[in-house]
Amino acid sequence: NVSSVFSAIDCALFSVKVPIELSPDLPEKLAELVKSSSIPFDRFNKTVDLAKYYRSHNIKRDGDFWRLDMLLQCDPNGAGRPDEYLLALGLPDKDVPWLLFERRELLIRRGNEYYDPMGSNRGSRNGIFLETSDNDRPR
């Protein structure tokens, strides 16, 4: 019994294009970061652990940019913010706010699949996160 669609949402898919010049080794650095069991980050006068919000990611080159898609926890207990992962990697705090972060989908996870409760049968119509990936952190 779900009282509302929003209460069933447990993750969000975000996309951002990061200029390669800001972090030429972003794929390697991000892969290493998300392996950590704890990723402390100062958020508004308190420290949060970004590791508990991370689900999975996909990154590929798109011209002069890295195209980063991140699946992050987003529920009443807290939410991941993709900008915080880039800041935790050491990208300049003067540049990160200028990046365009797009929340592409709100999703419900059932087993190893993600569903879009707003109409399509399955989440992430682009195929990136239809099933858990090797980068997926079990929850």
PDB file of N, CA, C and O in Angstrom, residues 26-95:
ATOM      1  N   LEU A  26      38.425  12.217 -15.036  1.00  0.00           N
ATOM      2  CA  LEU A  26      37.178  12.066 -14.288  1.00  0.00           C
ATOM      3  C   LEU A  26      36.677  10.621 -14.217  1.00  0.00           C
ATOM      4  O   LEU A  26      36.296  10.170 -13.133  1.00  0.00           O
ATOM      5  N   PRO A  27      36.669   9.852 -15.311  1.00  0.00           N
ATOM      6  CA  PRO A  27      36.168   8.472 -15.189  1.00  0.00           C
ATOM      7  C   PRO A  27      36.928   7.648 -14.151  1.00  0.00           C
ATOM      8  O   PRO A  27      36.306   6.941 -13.340  1.00  0.00           O
ATOM      9  N   GLU A  28      38.246   7.750 -14.148  1.00  0.00           N
ATOM     10  CA  GLU A  28      39.060   6.983 -13.195  1.00  0.00           C
ATOM     11  C   GLU A  28      38.851   7.476 -11.765  1.00  0.00           C
ATOM     12  O   GLU A  28      38.717   6.671 -10.830  1.00  0.00           O
ATOM     13  N   LYS A  29      38.830   8.795 -11.596  1.00  0.00           N
ATOM     14  CA  LYS A  29      38.654   9.362 -10.256  1.00  0.00           C
ATOM     15  C   LYS A  29      37.287   9.007  -9.670  1.00  0.00           C
ATOM     16  O   LYS A  29      37.173   8.657  -8.499  1.00  0.00           O
ATOM     17  N   LEU A  30      36.249   9.081 -10.503  1.00  0.00           N
ATOM     18  CA  LEU A  30      34.906   8.762 -10.020  1.00  0.00           C
ATOM     19  C   LEU A  30      34.790   7.273  -9.675  1.00  0.00           C
ATOM     20  O   LEU A  30      34.217   6.908  -8.644  1.00  0.00           O
ATOM     21  N   ALA A  31      35.341   6.419 -10.520  1.00  0.00           N
ATOM     22  CA  ALA A  31      35.307   4.974 -10.249  1.00  0.00           C
ATOM     23  C   ALA A  31      35.983   4.662  -8.916  1.00  0.00           C
ATOM     24  O   ALA A  31      35.496   3.828  -8.144  1.00  0.00           O
ATOM     25  N   GLU A  32      37.084   5.325  -8.638  1.00  0.00           N
ATOM     26  CA  GLU A  32      37.790   5.110  -7.375  1.00  0.00           C
ATOM     27  C   GLU A  32      36.977   5.655  -6.194  1.00  0.00           C
ATOM     28  O   GLU A  32      36.871   5.005  -5.148  1.00  0.00           O
ATOM     29  N   LEU A  33      36.394   6.835  -6.350  1.00  0.00           N
ATOM     30  CA  LEU A  33      35.619   7.451  -5.274  1.00  0.00           C
ATOM     31  C   LEU A  33      34.451   6.568  -4.851  1.00  0.00           C
ATOM     32  O   LEU A  33      34.237   6.338  -3.666  1.00  0.00           O
ATOM     33  N   VAL A  34      33.690   6.054  -5.823  1.00  0.00           N
ATOM     34  CA  VAL A  34      32.479   5.320  -5.465  1.00  0.00           C
ATOM     35  C   VAL A  34      32.761   3.919  -4.919  1.00  0.00           C
ATOM     36  O   VAL A  34      31.854   3.268  -4.408  1.00  0.00           O
ATOM     37  N   LYS A  35      34.005   3.480  -4.983  1.00  0.00           N
ATOM     38  CA  LYS A  35      34.381   2.214  -4.338  1.00  0.00           C
ATOM     39  C   LYS A  35      34.505   2.383  -2.827  1.00  0.00           C
ATOM     40  O   LYS A  35      34.494   1.410  -2.082  1.00  0.00           O
ATOM     41  N   SER A  36      34.644   3.624  -2.377  1.00  0.00           N
ATOM     42  CA  SER A  36      34.837   3.906  -0.951  1.00  0.00           C
ATOM     43  C   SER A  36      33.606   3.518  -0.144  1.00  0.00           C
ATOM     44  O   SER A  36      32.475   3.744  -0.574  1.00  0.00           O
ATOM     45  N   SER A  37      33.822   2.970   1.025  1.00  0.00           N
ATOM     46  CA  SER A  37      32.698   2.617   1.891  1.00  0.00           C
ATOM     47  C   SER A  37      32.096   3.857   2.554  1.00  0.00           C
ATOM     48  O   SER A  37      30.964   3.822   3.024  1.00  0.00           O
ATOM     49  N   SER A  38      32.862   4.954   2.571  1.00  0.00           N
ATOM     50  CA  SER A  38      32.372   6.202   3.137  1.00  0.00           C
ATOM     51  C   SER A  38      32.954   7.366   2.338  1.00  0.00           C
ATOM     52  O   SER A  38      34.143   7.365   2.005  1.00  0.00           O
ATOM     53  N   ILE A  39      32.096   8.338   2.013  1.00  0.00           N
ATOM     54  CA  ILE A  39      32.529   9.540   1.291  1.00  0.00           C
ATOM     55  C   ILE A  39      32.002  10.741   2.067  1.00  0.00           C
ATOM     56  O   ILE A  39      30.919  11.258   1.799  1.00  0.00           O
ATOM     57  N   PRO A  40      32.730  11.213   3.091  1.00  0.00           N
ATOM     58  CA  PRO A  40      32.253  12.345   3.887  1.00  0.00           C
ATOM     59  C   PRO A  40      32.233  13.628   3.054  1.00  0.00           C
ATOM     60  O   PRO A  40      33.149  13.899   2.282  1.00  0.00           O
ATOM     61  N   PHE A  41      31.156  14.401   3.229  1.00  0.00           N
ATOM     62  CA  PHE A  41      31.020  15.660   2.501  1.00  0.00           C
ATOM     63  C   PHE A  41      30.289  16.659   3.395  1.00  0.00           C
ATOM     64  O   PHE A  41      29.278  16.322   4.010  1.00  0.00           O
ATOM     65  N   ASP A  42      30.821  17.882   3.480  1.00  0.00           N
ATOM     66  CA  ASP A  42      30.182  18.924   4.292  1.00  0.00           C
ATOM     67  C   ASP A  42      29.042  19.561   3.512  1.00  0.00           C
ATOM     68  O   ASP A  42      29.260  20.178   2.472  1.00  0.00           O
ATOM     69  N   ARG A  43      27.829  19.382   4.037  1.00  0.00           N
ATOM     70  CA  ARG A  43      26.619  19.931   3.420  1.00  0.00           C
ATOM     71  C   ARG A  43      25.918  20.810   4.446  1.00  0.00           C
ATOM     72  O   ARG A  43      25.383  20.330   5.426  1.00  0.00           O
ATOM     73  N   PHE A  44      25.928  22.090   4.183  1.00  0.00           N
ATOM     74  CA  PHE A  44      25.204  23.039   5.034  1.00  0.00           C
ATOM     75  C   PHE A  44      25.431  22.809   6.522  1.00  0.00           C
ATOM     76  O   PHE A  44      24.508  22.502   7.275  1.00  0.00           O
ATOM     77  N   ASN A  45      26.662  22.930   6.949  1.00  0.00           N
ATOM     78  CA  ASN A  45      27.033  22.844   8.361  1.00  0.00           C
ATOM     79  C   ASN A  45      26.891  21.461   8.990  1.00  0.00           C
ATOM     80  O   ASN A  45      26.823  21.340  10.209  1.00  0.00           O
ATOM     81  N   LYS A  46      26.771  20.425   8.172  1.00  0.00           N
ATOM     82  CA  LYS A  46      26.797  19.070   8.714  1.00  0.00           C
ATOM     83  C   LYS A  46      27.510  18.178   7.702  1.00  0.00           C
ATOM     84  O   LYS A  46      27.580  18.475   6.525  1.00  0.00           O
ATOM     85  N   THR A  47      28.050  17.086   8.199  1.00  0.00           N
ATOM     86  CA  THR A  47      28.747  16.149   7.324  1.00  0.00           C
ATOM     87  C   THR A  47      27.804  15.009   6.964  1.00  0.00           C
ATOM     88  O   THR A  47      27.184  14.416   7.845  1.00  0.00           O
ATOM     89  N   VAL A  48      27.694  14.744   5.668  1.00  0.00           N
ATOM     90  CA  VAL A  48      26.879  13.622   5.190  1.00  0.00           C
ATOM     91  C   VAL A  48      27.801  12.623   4.495  1.00  0.00           C
ATOM     92  O   VAL A  48      28.886  12.976   4.035  1.00  0.00           O
ATOM     93  N   ASP A  49      27.355  11.390   4.426  1.00  0.00           N
ATOM     94  CA  ASP A  49      28.122  10.336   3.766  1.00  0.00           C
ATOM     95  C   ASP A  49      27.525  10.106   2.379  1.00  0.00           C
ATOM     96  O   ASP A  49      26.458   9.504   2.244  1.00  0.00           O
ATOM     97  N   LEU A  50      28.196  10.601   1.350  1.00  0.00           N
ATOM     98  CA  LEU A  50      27.702  10.467  -0.018  1.00  0.00           C
ATOM     99  C   LEU A  50      27.621   9.012  -0.468  1.00  0.00           C
ATOM    100  O   LEU A  50      26.843   8.679  -1.356  1.00  0.00           O
ATOM    101  N   ALA A  51      28.409   8.127   0.136  1.00  0.00           N
ATOM    102  CA  ALA A  51      28.409   6.720  -0.272  1.00  0.00           C
ATOM    103  C   ALA A  51      27.025   6.087  -0.112  1.00  0.00           C
ATOM    104  O   ALA A  51      26.643   5.237  -0.913  1.00  0.00           O
ATOM    105  N   LYS A  52      26.266   6.509   0.881  1.00  0.00           N
ATOM    106  CA  LYS A  52      24.965   5.870   1.101  1.00  0.00           C
ATOM    107  C   LYS A  52      23.918   6.281   0.068  1.00  0.00           C
ATOM    108  O   LYS A  52      22.887   5.632  -0.062  1.00  0.00           O
ATOM    109  N   TYR A  53      24.184   7.334  -0.698  1.00  0.00           N
ATOM    110  CA  TYR A  53      23.236   7.779  -1.718  1.00  0.00           C
ATOM    111  C   TYR A  53      23.578   7.252  -3.113  1.00  0.00           C
ATOM    112  O   TYR A  53      22.757   7.304  -4.015  1.00  0.00           O
ATOM    113  N   TYR A  54      24.770   6.760  -3.300  1.00  0.00           N
ATOM    114  CA  TYR A  54      25.226   6.326  -4.619  1.00  0.00           C
ATOM    115  C   TYR A  54      24.616   4.975  -4.995  1.00  0.00           C
ATOM    116  O   TYR A  54      24.626   4.042  -4.223  1.00  0.00           O
ATOM    117  N   ARG A  55      24.084   4.879  -6.225  1.00  0.00           N
ATOM    118  CA  ARG A  55      23.589   3.608  -6.763  1.00  0.00           C
ATOM    119  C   ARG A  55      24.472   3.144  -7.915  1.00  0.00           C
ATOM    120  O   ARG A  55      24.987   2.058  -7.897  1.00  0.00           O
ATOM    121  N   SER A  56      24.606   3.972  -8.960  1.00  0.00           N
ATOM    122  CA  SER A  56      25.429   3.589 -10.104  1.00  0.00           C
ATOM    123  C   SER A  56      25.699   4.808 -10.978  1.00  0.00           C
ATOM    124  O   SER A  56      25.111   5.877 -10.763  1.00  0.00           O
ATOM    125  N   HIS A  57      26.594   4.628 -11.939  1.00  0.00           N
ATOM    126  CA  HIS A  57      26.881   5.727 -12.867  1.00  0.00           C
ATOM    127  C   HIS A  57      27.334   5.174 -14.211  1.00  0.00           C
ATOM    128  O   HIS A  57      27.700   4.009 -14.322  1.00  0.00           O
ATOM    129  N   ASN A  58      27.286   6.036 -15.189  1.00  0.00           N
ATOM    130  CA  ASN A  58      27.807   5.749 -16.517  1.00  0.00           C
ATOM    131  C   ASN A  58      28.465   7.034 -17.002  1.00  0.00           C
ATOM    132  O   ASN A  58      27.900   8.115 -16.828  1.00  0.00           O
ATOM    133  N   ILE A  59      29.652   6.922 -17.564  1.00  0.00           N
ATOM    134  CA  ILE A  59      30.343   8.107 -18.055  1.00  0.00           C
ATOM    135  C   ILE A  59      30.968   7.778 -19.403  1.00  0.00           C
ATOM    136  O   ILE A  59      31.496   6.683 -19.596  1.00  0.00           O
ATOM    137  N   LYS A  60      30.834   8.712 -20.338  1.00  0.00           N
ATOM    138  CA  LYS A  60      31.442   8.517 -21.650  1.00  0.00           C
ATOM    139  C   LYS A  60      31.812   9.879 -22.229  1.00  0.00           C
ATOM    140  O   LYS A  60      31.271  10.908 -21.836  1.00  0.00           O
ATOM    141  N   ARG A  61      32.743   9.836 -23.151  1.00  0.00           N
ATOM    142  CA  ARG A  61      33.188  11.069 -23.803  1.00  0.00           C
ATOM    143  C   ARG A  61      32.148  11.504 -24.828  1.00  0.00           C
ATOM    144  O   ARG A  61      31.605  10.685 -25.569  1.00  0.00           O
ATOM    145  N   ASP A  62      31.888  12.810 -24.855  1.00  0.00           N
ATOM    146  CA  ASP A  62      30.952  13.407 -25.814  1.00  0.00           C
ATOM    147  C   ASP A  62      31.598  14.691 -26.320  1.00  0.00           C
ATOM    148  O   ASP A  62      31.407  15.758 -25.742  1.00  0.00           O
ATOM    149  N   GLY A  63      32.446  14.570 -27.339  1.00  0.00           N
ATOM    150  CA  GLY A  63      33.182  15.728 -27.842  1.00  0.00           C
ATOM    151  C   GLY A  63      34.192  16.206 -26.819  1.00  0.00           C
ATOM    152  O   GLY A  63      35.033  15.440 -26.360  1.00  0.00           O
ATOM    153  N   ASP A  64      34.078  17.467 -26.404  1.00  0.00           N
ATOM    154  CA  ASP A  64      34.982  18.056 -25.416  1.00  0.00           C
ATOM    155  C   ASP A  64      34.448  17.924 -23.984  1.00  0.00           C
ATOM    156  O   ASP A  64      34.896  18.637 -23.086  1.00  0.00           O
ATOM    157  N   PHE A  65      33.477  17.043 -23.801  1.00  0.00           N
ATOM    158  CA  PHE A  65      32.821  16.889 -22.499  1.00  0.00           C
ATOM    159  C   PHE A  65      32.824  15.424 -22.081  1.00  0.00           C
ATOM    160  O   PHE A  65      32.884  14.520 -22.905  1.00  0.00           O
ATOM    161  N   TRP A  66      32.716  15.227 -20.764  1.00  0.00           N
ATOM    162  CA  TRP A  66      32.345  13.937 -20.203  1.00  0.00           C
ATOM    163  C   TRP A  66      30.844  13.999 -20.002  1.00  0.00           C
ATOM    164  O   TRP A  66      30.333  14.930 -19.379  1.00  0.00           O
ATOM    165  N   ARG A  67      30.108  13.020 -20.499  1.00  0.00           N
ATOM    166  CA  ARG A  67      28.667  12.915 -20.244  1.00  0.00           C
ATOM    167  C   ARG A  67      28.523  11.944 -19.085  1.00  0.00           C
ATOM    168  O   ARG A  67      28.827  10.759 -19.207  1.00  0.00           O
ATOM    169  N   LEU A  68      28.085  12.452 -17.937  1.00  0.00           N
ATOM    170  CA  LEU A  68      27.961  11.660 -16.723  1.00  0.00           C
ATOM    171  C   LEU A  68      26.491  11.479 -16.376  1.00  0.00           C
ATOM    172  O   LEU A  68      25.757  12.453 -16.247  1.00  0.00           O
ATOM    173  N   ASP A  69      26.076  10.228 -16.251  1.00  0.00           N
ATOM    174  CA  ASP A  69      24.746   9.883 -15.765  1.00  0.00           C
ATOM    175  C   ASP A  69      24.942   9.209 -14.417  1.00  0.00           C
ATOM    176  O   ASP A  69      25.765   8.293 -14.289  1.00  0.00           O
ATOM    177  N   MET A  70      24.198   9.671 -13.412  1.00  0.00           N
ATOM    178  CA  MET A  70      24.309   9.098 -12.069  1.00  0.00           C
ATOM    179  C   MET A  70      22.931   8.726 -11.552  1.00  0.00           C
ATOM    180  O   MET A  70      21.991   9.510 -11.653  1.00  0.00           O
ATOM    181  N   LEU A  71      22.840   7.544 -10.994  1.00  0.00           N
ATOM    182  CA  LEU A  71      21.636   7.093 -10.330  1.00  0.00           C
ATOM    183  C   LEU A  71      21.889   7.224  -8.836  1.00  0.00           C
ATOM    184  O   LEU A  71      22.804   6.578  -8.301  1.00  0.00           O
ATOM    185  N   LEU A  72      21.111   8.076  -8.172  1.00  0.00           N
ATOM    186  CA  LEU A  72      21.326   8.376  -6.763  1.00  0.00           C
ATOM    187  C   LEU A  72      20.053   8.159  -5.959  1.00  0.00           C
ATOM    188  O   LEU A  72      18.948   8.403  -6.465  1.00  0.00           O
ATOM    189  N   GLN A  73      20.224   7.736  -4.706  1.00  0.00           N
ATOM    190  CA  GLN A  73      19.086   7.570  -3.807  1.00  0.00           C
ATOM    191  C   GLN A  73      18.364   8.898  -3.659  1.00  0.00           C
ATOM    192  O   GLN A  73      18.980   9.960  -3.570  1.00  0.00           O
ATOM    193  N   CYS A  74      17.051   8.809  -3.623  1.00  0.00           N
ATOM    194  CA  CYS A  74      16.218  10.000  -3.473  1.00  0.00           C
ATOM    195  C   CYS A  74      14.928   9.541  -2.786  1.00  0.00           C
ATOM    196  O   CYS A  74      13.998   9.095  -3.453  1.00  0.00           O
ATOM    197  N   ASP A  75      14.919   9.593  -1.471  1.00  0.00           N
ATOM    198  CA  ASP A  75      13.737   9.142  -0.739  1.00  0.00           C
ATOM    199  C   ASP A  75      13.561  10.011   0.506  1.00  0.00           C
ATOM    200  O   ASP A  75      14.356  10.911   0.746  1.00  0.00           O
ATOM    201  N   PRO A  76      12.523   9.774   1.296  1.00  0.00           N
ATOM    202  CA  PRO A  76      12.299  10.621   2.468  1.00  0.00           C
ATOM    203  C   PRO A  76      13.444  10.639   3.479  1.00  0.00           C
ATOM    204  O   PRO A  76      13.535  11.544   4.305  1.00  0.00           O
ATOM    205  N   ASN A  77      14.357   9.667   3.421  1.00  0.00           N
ATOM    206  CA  ASN A  77      15.485   9.626   4.354  1.00  0.00           C
ATOM    207  C   ASN A  77      16.683  10.439   3.898  1.00  0.00           C
ATOM    208  O   ASN A  77      17.645  10.577   4.637  1.00  0.00           O
ATOM    209  N   GLY A  78      16.651  10.936   2.685  1.00  0.00           N
ATOM    210  CA  GLY A  78      17.759  11.727   2.175  1.00  0.00           C
ATOM    211  C   GLY A  78      17.903  11.549   0.677  1.00  0.00           C
ATOM    212  O   GLY A  78      17.277  10.675   0.078  1.00  0.00           O
ATOM    213  N   ALA A  79      18.721  12.409   0.103  1.00  0.00           N
ATOM    214  CA  ALA A  79      18.901  12.366  -1.350  1.00  0.00           C
ATOM    215  C   ALA A  79      20.332  12.703  -1.721  1.00  0.00           C
ATOM    216  O   ALA A  79      20.973  13.540  -1.084  1.00  0.00           O
ATOM    217  N   GLY A  80      20.797  12.030  -2.761  1.00  0.00           N
ATOM    218  CA  GLY A  80      22.106  12.346  -3.306  1.00  0.00           C
ATOM    219  C   GLY A  80      22.007  13.531  -4.246  1.00  0.00           C
ATOM    220  O   GLY A  80      20.984  13.732  -4.897  1.00  0.00           O
ATOM    221  N   ARG A  81      23.065  14.317  -4.293  1.00  0.00           N
ATOM    222  CA  ARG A  81      23.134  15.464  -5.193  1.00  0.00           C
ATOM    223  C   ARG A  81      24.374  15.295  -6.063  1.00  0.00           C
ATOM    224  O   ARG A  81      25.485  15.221  -5.546  1.00  0.00           O
ATOM    225  N   PRO A  82      24.207  15.231  -7.374  1.00  0.00           N
ATOM    226  CA  PRO A  82      25.348  14.935  -8.246  1.00  0.00           C
ATOM    227  C   PRO A  82      26.467  15.968  -8.162  1.00  0.00           C
ATOM    228  O   PRO A  82      27.632  15.614  -8.299  1.00  0.00           O
ATOM    229  N   ASP A  83      26.142  17.213  -7.889  1.00  0.00           N
ATOM    230  CA  ASP A  83      27.186  18.241  -7.776  1.00  0.00           C
ATOM    231  C   ASP A  83      28.138  17.945  -6.623  1.00  0.00           C
ATOM    232  O   ASP A  83      29.342  18.216  -6.713  1.00  0.00           O
ATOM    233  N   GLU A  84      27.643  17.338  -5.554  1.00  0.00           N
ATOM    234  CA  GLU A  84      28.488  17.048  -4.405  1.00  0.00           C
ATOM    235  C   GLU A  84      29.544  15.999  -4.725  1.00  0.00           C
ATOM    236  O   GLU A  84      30.649  16.054  -4.193  1.00  0.00           O
ATOM    237  N   TYR A  85      29.228  15.055  -5.593  1.00  0.00           N
ATOM    238  CA  TYR A  85      30.223  14.050  -5.993  1.00  0.00           C
ATOM    239  C   TYR A  85      31.349  14.708  -6.785  1.00  0.00           C
ATOM    240  O   TYR A  85      32.519  14.382  -6.604  1.00  0.00           O
ATOM    241  N   LEU A  86      31.000  15.652  -7.659  1.00  0.00           N
ATOM    242  CA  LEU A  86      32.029  16.356  -8.428  1.00  0.00           C
ATOM    243  C   LEU A  86      32.897  17.220  -7.515  1.00  0.00           C
ATOM    244  O   LEU A  86      34.114  17.273  -7.676  1.00  0.00           O
ATOM    245  N   LEU A  87      32.273  17.867  -6.544  1.00  0.00           N
ATOM    246  CA  LEU A  87      33.050  18.657  -5.584  1.00  0.00           C
ATOM    247  C   LEU A  87      33.938  17.749  -4.732  1.00  0.00           C
ATOM    248  O   LEU A  87      35.083  18.094  -4.450  1.00  0.00           O
ATOM    249  N   ALA A  88      33.427  16.588  -4.344  1.00  0.00           N
ATOM    250  CA  ALA A  88      34.229  15.637  -3.546  1.00  0.00           C
ATOM    251  C   ALA A  88      35.439  15.145  -4.334  1.00  0.00           C
ATOM    252  O   ALA A  88      36.455  14.776  -3.745  1.00  0.00           O
ATOM    253  N   LEU A  89      35.325  15.152  -5.651  1.00  0.00           N
ATOM    254  CA  LEU A  89      36.449  14.743  -6.509  1.00  0.00           C
ATOM    255  C   LEU A  89      37.469  15.854  -6.697  1.00  0.00           C
ATOM    256  O   LEU A  89      38.505  15.642  -7.300  1.00  0.00           O
ATOM    257  N   GLY A  90      37.145  17.038  -6.208  1.00  0.00           N
ATOM    258  CA  GLY A  90      38.083  18.145  -6.303  1.00  0.00           C
ATOM    259  C   GLY A  90      37.869  19.065  -7.491  1.00  0.00           C
ATOM    260  O   GLY A  90      38.714  19.917  -7.765  1.00  0.00           O
ATOM    261  N   LEU A  91      36.750  18.941  -8.202  1.00  0.00           N
ATOM    262  CA  LEU A  91      36.476  19.911  -9.256  1.00  0.00           C
ATOM    263  C   LEU A  91      36.304  21.278  -8.609  1.00  0.00           C
ATOM    264  O   LEU A  91      35.773  21.379  -7.492  1.00  0.00           O
ATOM    265  N   PRO A  92      36.726  22.333  -9.286  1.00  0.00           N
ATOM    266  CA  PRO A  92      36.695  23.676  -8.681  1.00  0.00           C
ATOM    267  C   PRO A  92      35.287  24.114  -8.288  1.00  0.00           C
ATOM    268  O   PRO A  92      34.361  24.035  -9.101  1.00  0.00           O
ATOM    269  N   ASP A  93      35.141  24.563  -7.030  1.00  0.00           N
ATOM    270  CA  ASP A  93      33.822  24.993  -6.567  1.00  0.00           C
ATOM    271  C   ASP A  93      33.334  26.242  -7.289  1.00  0.00           C
ATOM    272  O   ASP A  93      32.163  26.563  -7.259  1.00  0.00           O
ATOM    273  N   LYS A  94      34.222  26.936  -7.989  1.00  0.00           N
ATOM    274  CA  LYS A  94      33.788  28.079  -8.794  1.00  0.00           C
ATOM    275  C   LYS A  94      33.190  27.642 -10.127  1.00  0.00           C
ATOM    276  O   LYS A  94      32.419  28.369 -10.738  1.00  0.00           O
ATOM    277  N   ASP A  95      33.492  26.421 -10.576  1.00  0.00           N
ATOM    278  CA  ASP A  95      33.011  25.926 -11.865  1.00  0.00           C
ATOM    279  C   ASP A  95      31.790  25.015 -11.749  1.00  0.00           C
ATOM    280  O   ASP A  95      30.919  25.029 -12.625  1.00  0.00           O
TER     281      ASP A  95
END
